[in-house]
Short mmCIF file of C-alpha atoms in Angstrom, two decimals:
data_model
loop_
_atom_site.label_atom_id
_atom_site.label_comp_id
_atom_site.label_asym_id
_atom_site.label_seq_id
_atom_site.Cartn_x
_atom_site.Cartn_y
_atom_site.Cartn_z
CA MET A 95 19.14 -5.49 121.51
CA VAL A 96 20.57 -3.29 124.29
CA MET A 97 24.41 -2.99 124.44
CA GLN A 98 25.88 -1.69 127.82
CA LYS A 99 26.91 1.91 128.01
CA SER A 100 30.28 1.96 129.82
CA SER A 101 33.01 4.61 130.67
CA MET A 102 35.37 1.60 129.93
CA GLY A 103 33.95 1.36 126.54
CA THR A 104 31.64 -1.32 124.95
CA SER A 105 32.75 -4.72 123.93
CA ILE A 106 31.58 -6.09 120.43
CA TRP A 107 32.61 -9.36 118.87
CA GLY A 108 31.55 -12.04 116.33
CA HIS A 109 32.58 -15.05 114.15
CA SER A 110 34.28 -15.22 110.53
CA SER A 111 35.81 -18.08 108.59
CA LYS A 112 38.69 -15.96 107.38
CA VAL A 113 41.52 -15.92 109.87
CA GLY A 114 43.34 -12.80 109.53
CA ASP A 115 40.68 -10.95 107.89
CA VAL A 116 39.89 -7.22 109.11
CA VAL A 117 36.44 -6.24 110.42
CA HIS A 118 35.46 -2.72 110.58
CA ILE A 119 32.59 -1.58 112.94
CA LYS A 120 30.32 1.09 112.52
CA LEU A 121 27.51 2.70 114.29
CA ASN A 122 25.13 4.56 111.66
CA ASN A 123 27.80 4.37 108.90
CA ASN A 124 30.54 5.92 111.10
CA GLU A 125 33.35 3.62 111.78
CA VAL A 126 33.88 3.38 115.58
CA THR A 127 36.40 0.43 115.65
CA ARG A 128 38.06 -2.36 113.86
CA ALA A 129 39.43 -6.14 114.60
CA THR A 130 41.34 -8.86 113.23
CA VAL A 131 39.74 -12.44 112.84
CA ASN A 132 42.05 -14.59 115.30
CA SER A 133 42.97 -18.42 114.93
CA ASN A 134 39.79 -19.28 116.70
CA HIS A 135 38.01 -17.54 114.01
CA ILE A 136 36.44 -14.87 116.50
CA TRP A 137 36.95 -11.14 116.14
CA GLU A 138 36.65 -9.07 119.00
CA ALA A 139 37.09 -5.13 119.97
CA LYS A 140 35.72 -2.30 122.15
CA PHE A 141 34.54 0.94 121.19
CA THR A 142 33.71 4.24 122.83
CA SER A 143 30.19 4.18 124.03
CA PRO A 144 27.88 6.93 122.31
CA THR A 145 26.59 9.74 124.20
CA ASP A 146 23.06 9.09 123.66
CA HIS A 147 20.98 5.95 124.01
CA GLY A 148 20.15 5.48 120.29
CA PRO A 149 18.62 3.71 118.38
CA TYR A 150 21.73 2.77 116.11
CA THR A 151 22.23 0.72 113.41
CA VAL A 152 25.54 -1.56 113.93
CA SER A 153 27.22 -3.05 110.97
CA ALA A 154 30.43 -5.20 110.79
CA THR A 155 32.17 -5.25 107.49
CA SER A 156 35.16 -7.48 106.09
CA SER A 157 36.18 -8.86 102.80
CA LEU A 158 33.51 -11.58 103.23
CA GLY A 159 30.76 -8.91 103.34
CA THR A 160 28.55 -6.95 105.75
CA VAL A 161 26.15 -8.06 108.53
CA GLN A 162 24.11 -5.63 110.47
CA ILE A 163 21.81 -5.12 113.32
CA SER A 164 19.14 -2.39 113.71
CA ASP A 165 17.31 -1.02 116.48
CA VAL A 166 20.43 -1.20 119.02
CA LEU A 167 20.03 0.62 121.93
CA PHE A 168 22.63 1.74 124.81
CA GLY A 169 21.98 1.51 128.45
CA ASP A 170 22.56 -0.98 131.12
CA VAL A 171 22.39 -4.80 130.64
CA TRP A 172 21.75 -7.16 133.74
CA VAL A 173 22.32 -10.96 133.52
CA CYS A 174 19.54 -12.72 135.57
CA SER A 175 20.46 -16.29 136.75
CA GLY A 176 19.68 -19.08 139.23
CA GLN A 177 17.09 -21.85 139.38
CA SER A 178 13.33 -22.14 139.25
CA ASN A 179 12.36 -18.93 141.37
CA MET A 180 14.35 -17.07 138.81
CA GLU A 181 12.94 -19.08 135.96
CA PHE A 182 9.21 -18.41 137.27
CA GLY A 183 7.61 -16.91 134.34
CA ASN A 184 5.22 -13.82 134.36
CA LEU A 185 2.22 -15.97 133.66
CA GLY A 186 2.48 -17.18 137.28
CA LEU A 187 2.03 -13.83 138.67
CA VAL A 188 -1.26 -12.74 140.54
CA ASN A 189 -1.43 -9.81 138.15
CA ALA A 190 -0.16 -11.36 134.96
CA THR A 191 -2.90 -9.88 132.85
CA GLU A 192 -2.00 -6.25 134.05
CA GLU A 193 1.70 -6.76 133.55
CA TYR A 194 1.04 -7.83 130.14
CA ALA A 195 -0.92 -4.48 129.60
CA ASP A 196 1.65 -2.48 131.31
CA SER A 197 4.51 -3.65 129.23
CA ALA A 198 3.54 -0.96 126.30
CA ASN A 199 4.83 1.51 128.60
CA TYR A 200 8.54 0.00 128.73
CA GLN A 201 9.46 -0.35 125.12
CA ASN A 202 12.97 0.63 125.91
CA ILE A 203 13.66 -2.79 127.66
CA ARG A 204 14.77 -5.83 125.73
CA LEU A 205 14.34 -9.36 126.77
CA PHE A 206 17.12 -11.95 125.86
CA ARG A 207 17.01 -15.83 127.07
CA VAL A 208 19.61 -18.26 126.69
CA HIS A 209 18.11 -21.63 125.94
CA LYS A 210 18.71 -24.38 128.53
CA GLU A 211 21.84 -26.36 127.74
CA PHE A 212 24.66 -28.20 129.53
CA SER A 213 27.94 -29.22 128.29
CA PRO A 214 31.11 -30.77 129.54
CA THR A 215 33.24 -28.24 127.69
CA PRO A 216 32.79 -24.46 127.19
CA TYR A 217 30.77 -23.11 124.22
CA THR A 218 32.47 -20.23 122.30
CA ASP A 219 28.74 -18.82 121.66
CA VAL A 220 25.26 -19.26 122.85
CA LYS A 221 24.07 -22.48 120.98
CA HIS A 222 20.34 -21.89 120.71
CA ILE A 223 18.35 -18.70 122.06
CA ASP A 224 14.74 -18.52 123.31
CA ALA A 225 14.32 -14.88 123.23
CA SER A 226 16.33 -12.68 120.87
CA TRP A 227 16.40 -8.96 122.61
CA LEU A 228 12.49 -9.06 122.08
CA LYS A 229 10.52 -5.92 123.18
CA PRO A 230 8.19 -6.70 126.14
CA THR A 231 4.68 -7.96 124.82
CA GLN A 232 2.33 -10.57 126.29
CA GLN A 233 3.82 -13.02 124.04
CA SER A 234 7.45 -12.48 124.96
CA LEU A 235 6.85 -11.88 128.60
CA LYS A 236 4.73 -14.97 129.30
CA TYR A 237 7.37 -17.33 129.95
CA TYR A 238 10.18 -14.65 130.80
CA SER A 239 11.40 -14.93 134.20
CA ALA A 240 9.16 -12.61 136.49
CA VAL A 241 11.76 -11.26 138.76
CA CYS A 242 14.02 -10.40 135.97
CA TRP A 243 11.47 -8.54 134.12
CA LEU A 244 10.13 -6.68 137.07
CA TYR A 245 13.49 -5.66 138.24
CA GLY A 246 14.24 -4.24 134.78
CA LYS A 247 10.98 -2.62 134.80
CA TYR A 248 11.82 -0.81 137.92
CA LEU A 249 15.11 0.17 136.73
CA SER A 250 13.45 1.62 133.69
CA GLN A 251 10.91 3.64 135.72
CA HIS A 252 13.75 5.14 137.59
CA PHE A 253 16.20 5.95 134.93
CA ASN A 254 14.18 6.07 131.89
CA TYR A 255 16.73 4.87 129.70
CA PRO A 256 17.19 1.21 127.99
CA ILE A 257 17.53 -1.82 130.08
CA GLY A 258 18.59 -5.10 128.71
CA LEU A 259 17.96 -8.30 130.41
CA VAL A 260 19.68 -11.72 129.91
CA GLU A 261 17.94 -14.58 131.33
CA ALA A 262 20.09 -17.72 131.99
CA ASN A 263 18.61 -20.15 134.44
CA TRP A 264 17.35 -23.67 135.09
CA GLY A 265 15.06 -24.98 137.81
CA GLY A 266 16.34 -27.41 140.10
CA THR A 267 20.07 -26.68 139.76
CA ARG A 268 23.00 -26.54 141.93
CA ILE A 269 25.53 -23.83 142.22
CA GLU A 270 28.05 -26.19 141.06
CA ALA A 271 26.53 -26.39 137.80
CA TRP A 272 26.91 -22.43 137.34
CA SER A 273 30.49 -22.35 138.65
CA SER A 274 33.71 -22.77 136.73
CA PRO A 275 36.45 -25.28 137.52
CA ASP A 276 38.42 -22.21 138.88
CA ALA A 277 35.46 -21.30 141.38
CA LEU A 278 34.96 -24.93 142.77
CA SER A 279 38.61 -25.49 142.92
CA ALA A 280 38.82 -22.58 145.32
CA CYS A 281 36.49 -24.38 147.70
CA ALA A 282 38.10 -27.93 147.28
CA GLY A 283 38.21 -28.40 151.05
CA PHE A 284 34.34 -28.00 151.18
CA HIS A 285 33.11 -31.35 150.18
CA GLY A 286 29.96 -31.63 148.42
CA ARG A 287 27.89 -34.20 146.25
CA ARG A 288 27.72 -34.29 142.57
CA LYS A 289 24.77 -35.15 140.44
CA ARG A 290 24.42 -35.98 136.65
CA ASN A 291 23.20 -33.96 133.62
CA GLN A 292 22.80 -30.37 134.10
CA ASN A 293 23.54 -30.26 137.82
CA SER A 294 27.19 -31.75 137.25
CA ASN A 295 29.89 -29.40 137.90
CA ASN A 296 30.57 -26.49 135.56
CA GLN A 297 27.72 -27.92 133.07
CA LEU A 298 25.65 -24.86 132.74
CA TYR A 299 28.47 -22.43 133.07
CA ASN A 300 30.19 -24.10 130.17
CA ALA A 301 26.69 -23.78 128.02
CA MET A 302 24.94 -20.70 129.35
CA ILE A 303 27.52 -18.42 131.11
CA TYR A 304 30.78 -18.81 129.46
CA PRO A 305 29.29 -17.94 125.96
CA ILE A 306 28.17 -14.48 127.12
CA LEU A 307 31.22 -13.59 128.71
CA ARG A 308 32.60 -11.31 125.97
CA ASN A 309 29.74 -9.09 126.39
CA THR A 310 29.78 -5.91 128.49
CA ILE A 311 27.25 -5.93 131.24
CA LYS A 312 26.23 -3.65 134.27
CA GLY A 313 25.79 -6.56 136.70
CA ALA A 314 23.81 -9.68 137.63
CA ILE A 315 21.00 -10.63 139.95
CA TRP A 316 20.78 -14.27 141.21
CA TYR A 317 17.95 -16.54 142.64
CA GLN A 318 19.28 -19.72 143.62
CA GLY A 319 20.06 -21.97 146.70
CA GLU A 320 16.98 -24.18 147.35
CA SER A 321 19.08 -27.15 145.85
CA ASN A 322 21.95 -26.58 147.99
CA ALA A 323 19.90 -26.00 151.26
CA GLY A 324 21.32 -29.34 152.70
CA HIS A 325 25.02 -28.10 152.23
CA ALA A 326 25.18 -24.74 153.32
CA TYR A 327 28.75 -25.13 154.83
CA GLN A 328 30.02 -25.65 151.31
CA TYR A 329 27.78 -22.96 149.91
CA SER A 330 29.26 -20.31 152.18
CA CYS A 331 32.37 -20.70 150.06
CA GLN A 332 30.94 -21.63 146.66
CA PHE A 333 28.90 -18.46 146.27
CA LEU A 334 31.58 -16.22 147.26
CA GLU A 335 33.92 -17.74 144.80
CA MET A 336 31.48 -17.88 141.99
CA ILE A 337 30.50 -14.21 142.17
CA GLU A 338 34.42 -13.43 142.20
CA ASP A 339 34.86 -15.74 139.55
CA TRP A 340 32.17 -14.49 137.41
CA ARG A 341 33.48 -10.88 137.85
CA MET A 342 36.91 -11.70 136.79
CA LYS A 343 35.96 -13.67 133.96
CA PHE A 344 33.39 -11.15 132.43
CA SER A 345 36.06 -8.33 132.85
CA LYS A 346 38.73 -10.46 131.25
CA ALA A 347 36.69 -11.74 128.43
CA SER A 348 35.24 -8.39 127.63
CA GLY A 349 38.38 -6.49 127.34
CA GLY A 350 37.98 -4.92 130.73
CA THR A 351 34.73 -3.14 129.72
CA THR A 352 32.70 -5.02 132.50
CA SER A 353 33.93 -3.88 135.67
CA SER A 354 36.09 -6.62 137.71
CA THR A 355 33.85 -5.68 140.63
CA PHE A 356 30.53 -5.71 139.03
CA PRO A 357 27.42 -5.34 141.39
CA PHE A 358 25.79 -8.64 142.07
CA GLY A 359 22.28 -8.88 143.70
CA PHE A 360 20.74 -12.03 145.04
CA VAL A 361 17.56 -13.21 146.73
CA GLN A 362 17.93 -14.62 150.10
CA LEU A 363 15.62 -17.79 150.17
CA ALA A 364 11.96 -17.31 150.71
CA PRO A 365 9.80 -19.76 152.81
CA ASN A 366 8.77 -23.20 151.62
CA ARG A 367 6.80 -25.55 153.77
CA GLU A 368 3.76 -24.41 156.39
CA GLU A 369 4.99 -26.98 158.80
CA GLY A 370 8.46 -28.15 159.61
CA THR A 371 11.67 -26.84 161.49
CA SER A 372 14.21 -28.04 158.70
CA LEU A 373 17.46 -26.00 159.41
CA GLY A 374 18.69 -26.31 155.84
CA PHE A 375 17.17 -23.01 154.74
CA PRO A 376 17.88 -20.80 157.61
CA GLN A 377 21.44 -22.23 157.28
CA LEU A 378 21.66 -21.54 153.59
CA ARG A 379 20.42 -18.05 154.14
CA TRP A 380 23.05 -17.40 156.57
CA SER A 381 25.68 -18.74 154.03
CA GLN A 382 24.49 -16.44 151.37
CA THR A 383 25.68 -13.68 153.40
CA ALA A 384 29.25 -15.32 153.88
CA ASN A 385 27.97 -15.91 157.53
CA ILE A 386 27.75 -12.33 158.30
CA GLY A 387 24.13 -11.79 158.09
CA TYR A 388 24.14 -8.69 155.84
CA VAL A 389 25.50 -7.36 152.55
CA PRO A 390 27.51 -5.59 151.45
CA ASN A 391 30.14 -6.71 154.01
CA SER A 392 33.83 -7.33 154.27
CA LEU A 393 33.80 -10.44 152.18
CA LEU A 394 30.93 -9.64 149.83
CA HIS A 395 31.69 -6.16 148.28
CA ASN A 396 29.42 -4.48 145.99
CA VAL A 397 26.69 -7.15 146.69
CA PHE A 398 23.05 -6.56 147.61
CA MET A 399 20.36 -8.67 148.78
CA ALA A 400 16.36 -8.87 148.79
CA VAL A 401 15.40 -10.64 152.15
CA ALA A 402 12.40 -12.78 151.36
CA ILE A 403 11.45 -14.58 154.60
CA ASP A 404 8.09 -12.79 155.19
CA LEU A 405 6.88 -13.92 151.53
CA PRO A 406 5.28 -17.39 152.28
CA ASP A 407 2.79 -18.57 149.45
CA PHE A 408 1.82 -22.01 150.81
CA LYS A 409 -1.12 -22.36 148.59
CA SER A 410 0.74 -21.40 145.29
CA PRO A 411 -0.22 -23.53 142.54
CA TYR A 412 3.30 -23.87 141.48
CA GLY A 413 4.21 -25.45 145.01
CA SER A 414 5.01 -23.52 148.38
CA ILE A 415 8.63 -23.35 146.97
CA HIS A 416 7.59 -21.22 144.35
CA PRO A 417 5.90 -17.94 145.98
CA ARG A 418 3.95 -15.79 143.58
CA TYR A 419 5.02 -12.64 145.44
CA LYS A 420 7.70 -11.81 142.79
CA HIS A 421 6.75 -7.92 142.84
CA ASP A 422 8.26 -7.92 146.58
CA VAL A 423 11.47 -9.51 145.70
CA ALA A 424 12.07 -7.78 142.59
CA TYR A 425 11.30 -4.27 144.15
CA ARG A 426 13.67 -5.14 147.05
CA LEU A 427 16.46 -6.18 144.42
CA TYR A 428 15.77 -2.76 142.91
CA LEU A 429 16.23 -0.78 145.92
CA GLY A 430 19.48 -2.64 146.65
CA ALA A 431 20.49 -1.86 143.22
CA LEU A 432 19.92 1.77 143.61
CA GLY A 433 22.02 1.76 146.89
CA VAL A 434 24.97 -0.47 145.86
CA ALA A 435 25.05 -0.51 141.96
CA TYR A 436 24.05 2.70 141.21
CA HIS A 437 25.22 4.67 144.34
CA GLN A 438 21.98 6.75 144.64
CA PRO A 439 22.06 8.92 147.56
CA GLY A 440 19.43 8.47 150.56
CA VAL A 441 18.31 5.07 149.53
CA GLU A 442 17.62 2.94 152.28
CA PHE A 443 17.93 -0.56 150.89
CA GLU A 444 18.44 -2.84 154.03
CA GLY A 445 16.25 -3.97 156.81
CA PRO A 446 17.29 -3.61 160.46
CA PHE A 447 20.24 -5.59 161.76
CA PRO A 448 21.18 -5.87 165.44
CA THR A 449 24.54 -4.18 166.63
CA SER A 450 24.36 -5.26 170.22
CA ALA A 451 22.66 -7.85 172.43
CA GLU A 452 22.85 -7.29 176.17
CA MET A 453 21.60 -9.40 178.97
CA ASP A 454 20.13 -7.99 182.05
CA SER A 455 20.43 -11.21 184.49
CA THR A 456 18.77 -9.68 187.49
CA HIS A 457 15.33 -9.16 185.61
CA ARG A 458 16.18 -12.00 183.12
CA HIS A 459 15.62 -9.87 179.89
CA LEU A 460 17.70 -9.43 176.74
CA THR A 461 17.60 -6.22 174.86
CA ILE A 462 18.61 -6.23 171.17
CA GLU A 463 19.63 -3.01 169.71
CA TYR A 464 19.22 -2.53 165.93
CA GLY A 465 21.28 0.04 163.79
CA ARG A 466 23.36 1.30 166.88
CA GLY A 467 19.90 2.80 167.97
CA LEU A 468 20.10 5.30 165.12
CA THR A 469 17.34 3.79 162.87
CA PRO A 470 13.80 3.43 163.65
CA ILE A 471 12.15 -0.07 163.66
CA GLU A 472 8.71 -1.25 163.22
CA VAL A 473 7.41 -4.29 165.21
CA ARG A 474 4.76 -6.16 163.67
CA SER A 475 4.96 -9.63 165.88
CA ASN A 476 6.46 -10.62 169.26
CA LYS A 477 7.78 -14.09 167.67
CA GLY A 478 10.71 -15.44 165.74
CA PHE A 479 13.40 -15.09 168.50
CA GLU A 480 15.28 -17.96 170.31
CA VAL A 481 18.09 -17.88 172.69
CA CYS A 482 20.66 -20.66 173.59
CA CYS A 483 20.58 -21.45 177.17
CA VAL A 484 23.59 -23.42 178.38
CA ASP A 485 25.32 -23.95 181.54
CA GLN A 486 28.55 -22.16 182.22
CA ALA A 487 31.14 -24.69 180.59
CA THR A 488 29.55 -24.02 177.22
CA LYS A 489 30.44 -21.05 175.42
CA ILE A 490 28.76 -21.20 172.06
CA CYS A 491 26.06 -23.18 170.20
CA ASN A 492 25.34 -24.44 167.02
CA SER A 493 22.41 -24.55 164.65
CA PHE A 494 21.67 -27.85 165.62
CA ASP A 495 21.97 -27.60 169.36
CA THR A 496 19.18 -28.67 171.33
CA HIS A 497 19.60 -25.88 173.89
CA TRP A 498 17.72 -23.48 171.57
CA MET A 499 14.26 -22.08 173.13
CA ASN A 500 11.73 -19.80 171.91
CA VAL A 501 11.50 -16.48 173.64
CA THR A 502 8.81 -13.95 173.52
CA MET A 503 9.35 -9.94 172.99
CA THR A 504 8.02 -8.32 176.00
CA SER A 505 8.67 -4.53 174.66
CA HIS A 506 10.04 -2.45 172.11
CA ASP A 507 11.03 1.24 171.44
CA TYR A 508 12.66 3.24 168.59
CA ALA A 509 15.55 0.81 167.91
CA THR A 510 15.37 -1.98 170.36
CA VAL A 511 13.27 -4.99 171.46
CA THR A 512 13.45 -6.66 174.78
CA LEU A 513 12.99 -10.46 175.24
CA ASP A 514 11.94 -12.51 178.03
CA ILE A 515 14.56 -14.80 178.98
CA SER A 516 13.19 -16.28 182.16
CA ALA A 517 12.65 -19.59 180.69
CA CYS A 518 16.52 -19.93 180.84
CA THR A 519 16.74 -21.41 184.12
CA HIS A 520 19.05 -20.25 187.06
CA GLY A 521 22.39 -21.66 186.85
CA ASN A 522 22.30 -21.58 183.03
CA HIS A 523 23.06 -18.56 180.97
CA VAL A 524 22.20 -17.26 177.31
CA VAL A 525 25.22 -17.15 175.11
CA GLN A 526 23.40 -16.67 171.97
CA VAL A 527 20.26 -15.23 170.37
CA ARG A 528 19.00 -15.99 166.81
CA TYR A 529 16.05 -14.67 164.96
CA ALA A 530 13.76 -16.20 162.01
CA TRP A 531 15.83 -19.17 162.06
CA HIS A 532 13.23 -21.66 160.61
CA GLU A 533 12.24 -22.64 157.07
CA SER A 534 9.21 -20.53 157.04
CA PRO A 535 9.44 -18.15 160.02
CA CYS A 536 6.45 -15.95 159.49
CA PRO A 537 3.12 -15.18 157.97
CA LEU A 538 3.10 -12.89 154.90
CA HIS A 539 4.74 -9.40 155.60
CA GLN A 540 4.37 -10.16 159.43
CA CYS A 541 7.88 -11.06 160.53
CA ALA A 542 8.81 -9.40 163.99
CA VAL A 543 10.93 -6.47 162.90
CA TYR A 544 10.96 -4.08 159.83
CA GLY A 545 12.33 -0.77 158.89
CA LYS A 546 10.12 1.91 159.83
CA SER A 547 10.97 4.20 157.14
CA ASN A 548 11.61 1.51 154.37
CA ASN A 549 9.21 -1.21 155.03
CA LEU A 550 11.98 -3.97 154.59
CA PRO A 551 12.15 -7.08 156.77
CA GLY A 552 15.40 -7.54 159.01
CA PRO A 553 17.29 -10.36 157.96
CA PRO A 554 17.79 -13.96 159.83
CA PHE A 555 20.73 -13.44 162.19
CA THR A 556 22.47 -15.26 164.97
CA PHE A 557 24.25 -13.05 167.58
CA HIS A 558 26.55 -13.57 170.59
CA VAL A 559 25.25 -11.78 173.69
CA SER A 560 26.99 -9.71 175.96
CA SER A 561 26.52 -10.45 179.72
#
């Protein structure tokens, strides 16, 4: 297994039938801490993380005897959660055979998978385990989360130390099921719907997240939202509150060894259907960023994002809602982790985002500037932009407003694009511009705007226009 190496120490815990018994914890026969079994028959303690990565033998001895675990490594532990695109296994990758063969080069990664369970009340421990800290092989990777594995693999390549991956996900599930009662109560004014079984409020949190809270972790990555796409307004609150709640509860349950601001990465929803203009996905993508458009931001601290709007896979044998391009997703998450979670200098982990949009009424042009004009962009298409054209009495447009119209990019330079807004007839004016505001906004790797130096797509946005 992999235990988290942390400056705040490492949490260790277990069960015992003898309340009040003292448990002695050792690493390679050297006692590092001790604990007393509480009235709930649980003992828990923390100890100073060793200076090297191991392997170690960890033992716990009490009056009832000794249990031990061998081949224990110390590195970084990441939780991988969400719905079916996080659950999507490596066998679905276009290069699955190569991934299986390459896994032999990453024997310092360990794979743990929580069995799918739902419960109306919290479990004190994981009830069933599908993968118990396995080394990566064809057999262990076949049904293991591809995004989780590839993310861990990229981290292992970069840092060359042990990575522990904890998979806890379930296809078709809503964020309400992964949230605690505290998190949902914070969004009580954002009314949503309820479903039965695993999609009921708190059911997956109780059975699959609560049991692992005592463990020290580095952070979490999340791929979910498709099942909430029709309720983006609620999601903007629910996502933020779930992140903060997970952070607080992991930190408290682990005795402060998990940071109360641990890094949290997520995948902004990928495309789905080839045809259709459903606003569910674009609205949900916006909500994933707390309606700001990028992360980290003033509401989502220590959060990073993989933009996936340019990764359609309409002919995926697993359905168009399950694109197979998980390498792109995982690599973009990895870049975000380097910049946000690991504070690596010089890592450009974000695609271009606009800082101004100014209209030239005389020439009927709208110029959008990215990154305050300081970072170069690459333009691959002249499509994907829309403006809201209204009369003087209307000041703002919502996503469902009928005044939105497609406009074409006529030119671009180092960090700006210019749009032709002549279709907005005289007497009306442009008040907002938006980009990639469709369920499937562009072909594979062919959205309009990318970072020239990092090859990352600019995320969707809606932006007010200066006259």
